[in-house]
Short mmCIF file of C-alpha atoms in Angstrom, two decimals:
data_model
loop_
_atom_site.label_atom_id
_atom_site.label_comp_id
_atom_site.label_asym_id
_atom_site.label_seq_id
_atom_site.Cartn_x
_atom_site.Cartn_y
_atom_site.Cartn_z
CA MET F 164 52.68 -11.21 5.50
CA VAL F 165 52.98 -8.09 7.68
CA SER F 166 50.29 -7.79 10.34
CA MET F 167 48.86 -4.31 10.83
CA ALA F 168 48.24 -2.83 14.26
CA PRO F 169 44.53 -3.27 15.02
CA HIS F 170 42.31 -0.20 15.12
CA CYS F 171 39.62 -0.31 17.78
CA PRO F 172 36.13 -0.53 16.24
CA GLU F 173 34.73 1.45 19.19
CA CYS F 174 37.12 4.40 19.59
CA GLY F 175 39.54 4.12 16.61
CA PHE F 176 42.67 3.92 18.80
CA VAL F 177 45.67 2.25 17.11
CA ASN F 178 46.74 -0.60 19.40
CA GLU F 179 49.86 -2.74 19.59
CA GLN F 180 50.12 -5.44 16.94
CA PHE F 181 48.92 -8.43 18.97
CA ALA F 182 46.64 -6.68 21.48
CA ASN F 183 43.44 -8.52 22.42
CA TYR F 184 41.79 -5.48 24.02
CA CYS F 185 41.87 -1.80 23.12
CA GLN F 186 44.40 -0.05 25.32
CA LYS F 187 42.23 3.08 25.42
CA CYS F 188 38.62 1.89 25.93
CA GLY F 189 38.91 -1.85 26.70
CA THR F 190 36.91 -3.16 23.72
CA TYR F 191 37.79 -6.74 22.68
CA ILE F 192 39.75 -6.64 19.40
CA GLY F 193 41.98 -9.73 19.54
CA GLY F 194 42.02 -13.05 17.75
CA PRO F 195 41.04 -13.96 14.18
CA GLU F 196 38.41 -11.83 12.44
CA GLY F 197 38.69 -9.07 15.03
CA GLY F 198 38.68 -11.63 17.81
CA ARG F 199 35.54 -13.50 16.84
CA GLU F 200 36.06 -17.12 15.93
CA GLY F 201 33.58 -18.17 13.27
CA GLY F 202 31.82 -14.81 13.52
CA GLU F 203 30.82 -15.34 17.16
CA GLU F 204 30.52 -12.38 19.49
CA PRO F 205 32.66 -12.58 22.64
CA THR F 206 30.57 -13.41 25.70
CA THR F 207 30.79 -12.16 29.25
CA SER F 208 29.39 -13.88 32.31
CA THR F 209 27.66 -11.61 34.80
CA TYR F 210 28.42 -11.42 38.49
CA GLN F 211 27.89 -9.46 41.67
CA VAL F 212 30.20 -8.88 44.59
CA GLY F 213 28.53 -10.56 47.56
CA GLU F 214 28.31 -9.30 51.14
CA THR F 215 31.51 -11.17 52.01
CA GLY F 216 33.39 -9.64 49.07
CA GLU F 217 33.29 -12.89 47.11
CA ILE F 218 32.34 -12.83 43.42
CA GLU F 219 29.03 -14.59 42.82
CA ALA F 220 27.93 -15.64 39.33
CA ILE F 221 24.35 -14.62 38.54
CA ASP F 222 21.76 -15.22 35.84
CA ILE F 223 21.26 -11.67 34.53
CA GLU F 224 17.95 -12.52 32.85
CA ALA F 225 16.55 -13.78 36.15
CA GLU F 226 17.89 -10.68 37.96
CA VAL F 227 16.29 -8.33 35.42
CA GLU F 228 13.01 -10.26 35.72
CA ARG F 229 13.16 -10.05 39.53
CA ALA F 230 14.30 -6.40 39.84
CA GLY F 231 12.72 -5.06 36.65
CA ALA F 232 16.00 -3.55 35.41
CA ALA F 233 19.77 -3.77 35.84
CA LEU F 234 23.02 -2.13 34.75
CA VAL F 235 25.86 -4.35 33.54
CA ILE F 236 29.43 -3.11 33.11
CA ARG F 237 30.49 -3.91 29.54
CA SER F 238 34.02 -2.50 29.71
CA GLY F 239 36.29 -0.41 31.87
CA GLY F 240 38.22 -0.96 35.07
CA GLY F 241 38.58 -4.72 34.57
CA ARG F 242 35.03 -5.20 35.84
CA ALA F 243 33.24 -6.36 32.67
CA GLY F 244 30.22 -8.43 33.62
CA GLU F 245 29.58 -6.90 37.04
CA SER F 246 25.87 -6.17 37.37
CA PHE F 247 23.77 -3.84 39.49
CA PRO F 248 20.06 -4.76 39.74
CA MET F 249 17.74 -1.75 40.05
CA THR F 250 16.13 -2.56 43.38
CA GLU F 251 15.42 1.07 44.36
CA ASP F 252 13.74 4.04 42.64
CA ARG F 253 16.94 6.14 42.91
CA VAL F 254 20.42 4.73 42.33
CA ALA F 255 23.51 6.95 42.48
CA ILE F 256 26.41 6.35 40.09
CA GLY F 257 29.82 7.71 41.03
CA ARG F 258 33.19 7.48 42.71
CA SER F 259 31.66 7.89 46.17
CA PRO F 260 31.80 4.62 48.13
CA ASP F 261 28.16 5.28 49.10
CA ALA F 262 27.01 5.13 45.44
CA GLY F 263 24.79 2.21 44.45
CA VAL F 264 26.97 1.85 41.33
CA PHE F 265 30.47 2.53 42.71
CA LEU F 266 32.99 3.20 39.90
CA ASP F 267 36.39 3.84 41.46
CA ASP F 268 38.30 5.80 38.81
CA VAL F 269 39.42 9.43 38.41
CA THR F 270 37.41 9.70 35.15
CA VAL F 271 34.24 9.35 37.23
CA SER F 272 32.97 12.22 39.41
CA ARG F 273 32.20 11.54 43.06
CA ASN F 274 28.48 12.12 42.38
CA HIS F 275 28.42 11.54 38.62
CA ALA F 276 24.87 10.54 37.67
CA LEU F 277 21.59 9.34 39.08
CA LEU F 278 19.20 6.65 37.84
CA VAL F 279 15.63 7.66 38.71
CA VAL F 280 12.36 5.82 38.17
CA ARG F 281 9.64 8.29 37.15
CA ASN F 282 6.07 7.82 35.86
CA GLU F 283 7.37 7.74 32.26
CA GLY F 284 10.06 5.13 32.98
CA THR F 285 13.70 5.06 34.12
CA PHE F 286 15.85 8.12 33.49
CA ILE F 287 19.54 8.87 33.94
CA ASP F 288 20.40 12.39 35.07
CA ASP F 289 23.93 13.81 34.89
CA LEU F 290 24.78 15.55 38.17
CA GLY F 291 27.12 18.17 36.71
CA SER F 292 29.98 15.71 36.23
CA LEU F 293 33.25 16.97 34.77
CA ASN F 294 33.52 14.34 32.00
CA GLY F 295 29.80 14.11 31.28
CA THR F 296 27.38 11.21 30.98
CA TYR F 297 26.67 9.64 27.59
CA VAL F 298 23.78 7.51 26.38
CA ASN F 299 24.36 5.78 23.05
CA ARG F 300 27.42 8.02 22.50
CA LYS F 301 25.51 11.29 22.95
CA ARG F 302 26.23 13.57 25.90
CA ILE F 303 23.10 14.04 27.98
CA GLU F 304 21.79 15.99 30.95
CA SER F 305 18.73 13.79 31.39
CA GLN F 306 17.67 10.85 29.21
CA HIS F 307 14.85 8.29 29.27
CA LEU F 308 16.46 4.83 29.17
CA GLU F 309 15.33 1.90 27.06
CA ASP F 310 16.38 -1.74 27.13
CA GLY F 311 19.85 -2.13 25.60
CA ASP F 312 20.96 1.52 25.90
CA GLU F 313 24.71 2.00 26.33
CA ILE F 314 25.70 4.37 29.13
CA GLN F 315 29.20 5.77 29.41
CA VAL F 316 30.41 7.16 32.72
CA GLY F 317 34.09 8.06 32.60
CA LYS F 318 35.98 5.10 31.14
CA TYR F 319 33.17 2.68 32.01
CA LYS F 320 30.62 1.48 29.45
CA LEU F 321 27.48 -0.04 30.91
CA THR F 322 24.39 -1.56 29.35
CA TYR F 323 20.93 -0.85 30.73
CA LEU F 324 18.66 -3.91 30.67
CA GLU F 325 14.97 -3.99 31.56
CA LYS F 326 12.17 -6.54 31.27
#
């Protein structure tokens, strides 16, 4: 039996024959049945980088309950599972080291986007980035966020979680 090169279910990229992850967007594609044994979804543990630079495992549900909302990197940059609790009313996303959500990649603008808590809820505003900001695969300038929304900033895909 000849095995076909797997197409990525997220972006459609044709990957090498035995690839476990999409070489273009990082989506998990490997293993039997598209990488899911017995129909199970792959899981990712969540973590934060502590003050000392050490990786600290966290309970994302408890963090969301405590902070009210959080962003979790789903894919991109080898940082899947890293989380950013929303502890302030304004959180910058970008390549600037001063950003609350620092994404160090050339596909991300220095000041790419801004998460802002307003009376109506949490919004993400694109700050004129070159590659754009996407919510649920639609390019946006400003978008009200809801629990489970997928945000794409450059090559990073993040999930917005709120209580």
